[in-house]
C-alpha cells in the first residue's frame, strides 16, 4: 500500500469492466450514442469511459473522465451518459462517476477514433 496515494502497488489505475455481464454490450452501445460536442467521436471510442461495472442486480456504474478538467460540458456529460444508459432494457439503475485519475490521453482512443480524427 502506498501511504501517499492510498493505492495498492500494482493495482490497476482503471477498475476492470463487467465485460462478461449480459448487459455489457448494450450499455457500451448506449455510451456510444453520447458525443463530446467539440469532437466528432463518441465518448466510448474517445476512451472517456474507463469502467462499466454491472452488478448481479443490474445496477450499472460508469466511471468516466473528460478530455480536460476545464471541459465546458463537465457538469452535463455525466447526465447525458445516465440518460443514454438508463433506458437500456434490463438496467435497474445508473450511476455515473466522473474521475480525473488517470488523466485522459490521446493514447486511450480506439483505432476507429484515431482514424476518424485523422491520427492514423
mmCIF file of C-alpha atoms in Angstrom:
data_model
loop_
_atom_site.group_PDB
_atom_site.id
_atom_site.type_symbol
_atom_site.label_atom_id
_atom_site.label_comp_id
_atom_site.label_asym_id
_atom_site.label_seq_id
_atom_site.Cartn_x
_atom_site.Cartn_y
_atom_site.Cartn_z
ATOM 1 C CA UNK A 1 0.000 0.000 0.000
ATOM 2 C CA UNK A 2 1.333 3.411 -0.969
ATOM 3 C CA UNK A 3 0.924 5.698 2.051
ATOM 4 C CA UNK A 4 0.823 8.824 -0.120
ATOM 5 C CA UNK A 5 -1.935 7.826 -2.541
ATOM 6 C CA UNK A 6 -3.681 5.049 -0.621
ATOM 7 C CA UNK A 7 -3.370 2.719 -3.597
ATOM 8 C CA UNK A 8 -2.097 -0.812 -3.618
ATOM 9 C CA UNK A 9 1.127 -1.136 -5.567
ATOM 10 C CA UNK A 10 0.493 -2.991 -8.810
ATOM 11 C CA UNK A 11 -3.276 -2.346 -8.679
ATOM 12 C CA UNK A 12 -4.762 -1.175 -11.987
ATOM 13 C CA UNK A 13 -5.463 2.550 -12.256
ATOM 14 C CA UNK A 14 -8.706 1.783 -14.049
ATOM 15 C CA UNK A 15 -11.127 -0.694 -12.464
ATOM 16 C CA UNK A 16 -11.946 -3.558 -14.857
ATOM 17 C CA UNK A 17 -15.341 -3.554 -16.566
ATOM 18 C CA UNK A 18 -18.002 -6.259 -16.233
ATOM 19 C CA UNK A 19 -17.391 -7.455 -19.799
ATOM 20 C CA UNK A 20 -18.970 -10.869 -19.150
ATOM 21 C CA UNK A 21 -22.282 -9.403 -17.927
ATOM 22 C CA UNK A 22 -25.158 -9.919 -20.408
ATOM 23 C CA UNK A 23 -25.961 -6.168 -20.376
ATOM 24 C CA UNK A 24 -22.389 -5.021 -21.035
ATOM 25 C CA UNK A 25 -22.641 -4.745 -24.835
ATOM 26 C CA UNK A 26 -25.966 -2.865 -24.682
ATOM 27 C CA UNK A 27 -24.572 -0.424 -22.118
ATOM 28 C CA UNK A 28 -21.481 0.172 -24.276
ATOM 29 C CA UNK A 29 -23.688 0.799 -27.322
ATOM 30 C CA UNK A 30 -25.697 3.317 -25.271
ATOM 31 C CA UNK A 31 -22.450 5.055 -24.287
ATOM 32 C CA UNK A 32 -21.529 5.217 -27.971
ATOM 33 C CA UNK A 33 -24.599 7.427 -28.583
ATOM 34 C CA UNK A 34 -23.058 10.195 -26.443
ATOM 35 C CA UNK A 35 -20.664 12.577 -28.160
ATOM 36 C CA UNK A 36 -18.286 15.201 -26.880
ATOM 37 C CA UNK A 37 -19.723 18.342 -28.562
ATOM 38 C CA UNK A 38 -16.256 19.544 -29.562
ATOM 39 C CA UNK A 39 -15.021 16.252 -31.048
ATOM 40 C CA UNK A 40 -16.990 14.254 -33.661
ATOM 41 C CA UNK A 41 -16.364 10.896 -31.945
ATOM 42 C CA UNK A 42 -18.436 9.132 -29.302
ATOM 43 C CA UNK A 43 -17.193 9.117 -25.710
ATOM 44 C CA UNK A 44 -16.576 5.358 -25.613
ATOM 45 C CA UNK A 45 -14.263 5.335 -28.623
ATOM 46 C CA UNK A 46 -12.588 8.503 -27.342
ATOM 47 C CA UNK A 47 -11.593 6.472 -24.291
ATOM 48 C CA UNK A 48 -13.517 8.662 -21.853
ATOM 49 C CA UNK A 49 -15.396 5.672 -20.386
ATOM 50 C CA UNK A 50 -12.970 3.943 -18.052
ATOM 51 C CA UNK A 51 -15.209 1.367 -16.383
ATOM 52 C CA UNK A 52 -18.655 -0.144 -16.953
ATOM 53 C CA UNK A 53 -19.420 -2.025 -13.732
ATOM 54 C CA UNK A 54 -22.670 -4.024 -13.642
ATOM 55 C CA UNK A 55 -23.667 -6.000 -10.563
ATOM 56 C CA UNK A 56 -25.970 -9.035 -10.271
ATOM 57 C CA UNK A 57 -28.991 -6.774 -9.700
ATOM 58 C CA UNK A 58 -28.251 -4.930 -12.989
ATOM 59 C CA UNK A 59 -27.192 -1.724 -11.258
ATOM 60 C CA UNK A 60 -24.764 -0.016 -13.633
ATOM 61 C CA UNK A 61 -21.904 2.230 -12.588
ATOM 62 C CA UNK A 62 -19.986 4.080 -15.266
ATOM 63 C CA UNK A 63 -16.683 5.642 -14.285
ATOM 64 C CA UNK A 64 -15.592 8.167 -16.859
ATOM 65 C CA UNK A 65 -13.430 11.194 -17.419
ATOM 66 C CA UNK A 66 -13.337 14.145 -19.772
ATOM 67 C CA UNK A 67 -10.640 15.309 -22.162
ATOM 68 C CA UNK A 68 -9.749 18.140 -19.763
ATOM 69 C CA UNK A 69 -10.906 19.333 -16.325
ATOM 70 C CA UNK A 70 -11.986 22.655 -17.833
ATOM 71 C CA UNK A 71 -14.228 20.932 -20.393
ATOM 72 C CA UNK A 72 -17.292 23.181 -20.920
ATOM 73 C CA UNK A 73 -19.688 20.221 -20.588
ATOM 74 C CA UNK A 74 -18.155 18.819 -17.380
ATOM 75 C CA UNK A 75 -21.373 19.425 -15.460
ATOM 76 C CA UNK A 76 -23.606 17.993 -18.190
ATOM 77 C CA UNK A 77 -21.783 14.975 -19.635
ATOM 78 C CA UNK A 78 -22.487 12.561 -16.728
ATOM 79 C CA UNK A 79 -26.198 13.341 -17.098
ATOM 80 C CA UNK A 80 -26.030 12.653 -20.827
ATOM 81 C CA UNK A 81 -24.486 9.259 -20.115
ATOM 82 C CA UNK A 82 -27.117 8.468 -17.465
ATOM 83 C CA UNK A 83 -29.881 9.498 -19.894
ATOM 84 C CA UNK A 84 -28.416 7.206 -22.567
ATOM 85 C CA UNK A 85 -27.813 4.150 -20.345
ATOM 86 C CA UNK A 86 -30.862 4.394 -18.054
ATOM 87 C CA UNK A 87 -33.419 3.319 -20.699
ATOM 88 C CA UNK A 88 -31.441 0.222 -21.759
ATOM 89 C CA UNK A 89 -33.673 -2.820 -21.258
ATOM 90 C CA UNK A 90 -32.706 -4.625 -18.066
ATOM 91 C CA UNK A 91 -30.815 -1.758 -16.427
ATOM 92 C CA UNK A 92 -32.123 -1.289 -12.881
ATOM 93 C CA UNK A 93 -30.210 1.889 -12.006
ATOM 94 C CA UNK A 94 -27.384 4.003 -13.399
ATOM 95 C CA UNK A 95 -24.685 5.906 -11.526
ATOM 96 C CA UNK A 96 -22.115 7.946 -13.435
ATOM 97 C CA UNK A 97 -18.938 8.947 -11.629
ATOM 98 C CA UNK A 98 -16.515 11.487 -13.026
ATOM 99 C CA UNK A 99 -12.826 10.920 -12.264
ATOM 100 C CA UNK A 100 -9.606 12.642 -13.204
ATOM 101 C CA UNK A 101 -7.332 9.698 -12.365
ATOM 102 C CA UNK A 102 -5.743 8.574 -14.526
ATOM 103 C CA UNK A 103 -5.704 11.661 -16.676
ATOM 104 C CA UNK A 104 -7.130 11.089 -20.160
ATOM 105 C CA UNK A 105 -4.672 10.984 -23.027
ATOM 106 C CA UNK A 106 -4.953 10.542 -26.772
ATOM 107 C CA UNK A 107 -3.466 7.061 -26.388
ATOM 108 C CA UNK A 108 -6.797 5.980 -24.815
ATOM 109 C CA UNK A 109 -8.696 6.441 -28.084
ATOM 110 C CA UNK A 110 -9.777 3.443 -30.126
ATOM 111 C CA UNK A 111 -8.301 2.909 -33.580
ATOM 112 C CA UNK A 112 -11.683 3.973 -35.011
ATOM 113 C CA UNK A 113 -11.481 7.298 -33.169
ATOM 114 C CA UNK A 114 -7.884 7.871 -34.296
ATOM 115 C CA UNK A 115 -8.901 7.180 -37.887
ATOM 116 C CA UNK A 116 -11.948 9.478 -37.659
ATOM 117 C CA UNK A 117 -9.814 12.321 -36.296
ATOM 118 C CA UNK A 118 -7.042 11.796 -38.858
ATOM 119 C CA UNK A 119 -4.390 10.463 -36.466
ATOM 120 C CA UNK A 120 -3.907 7.244 -38.488
#
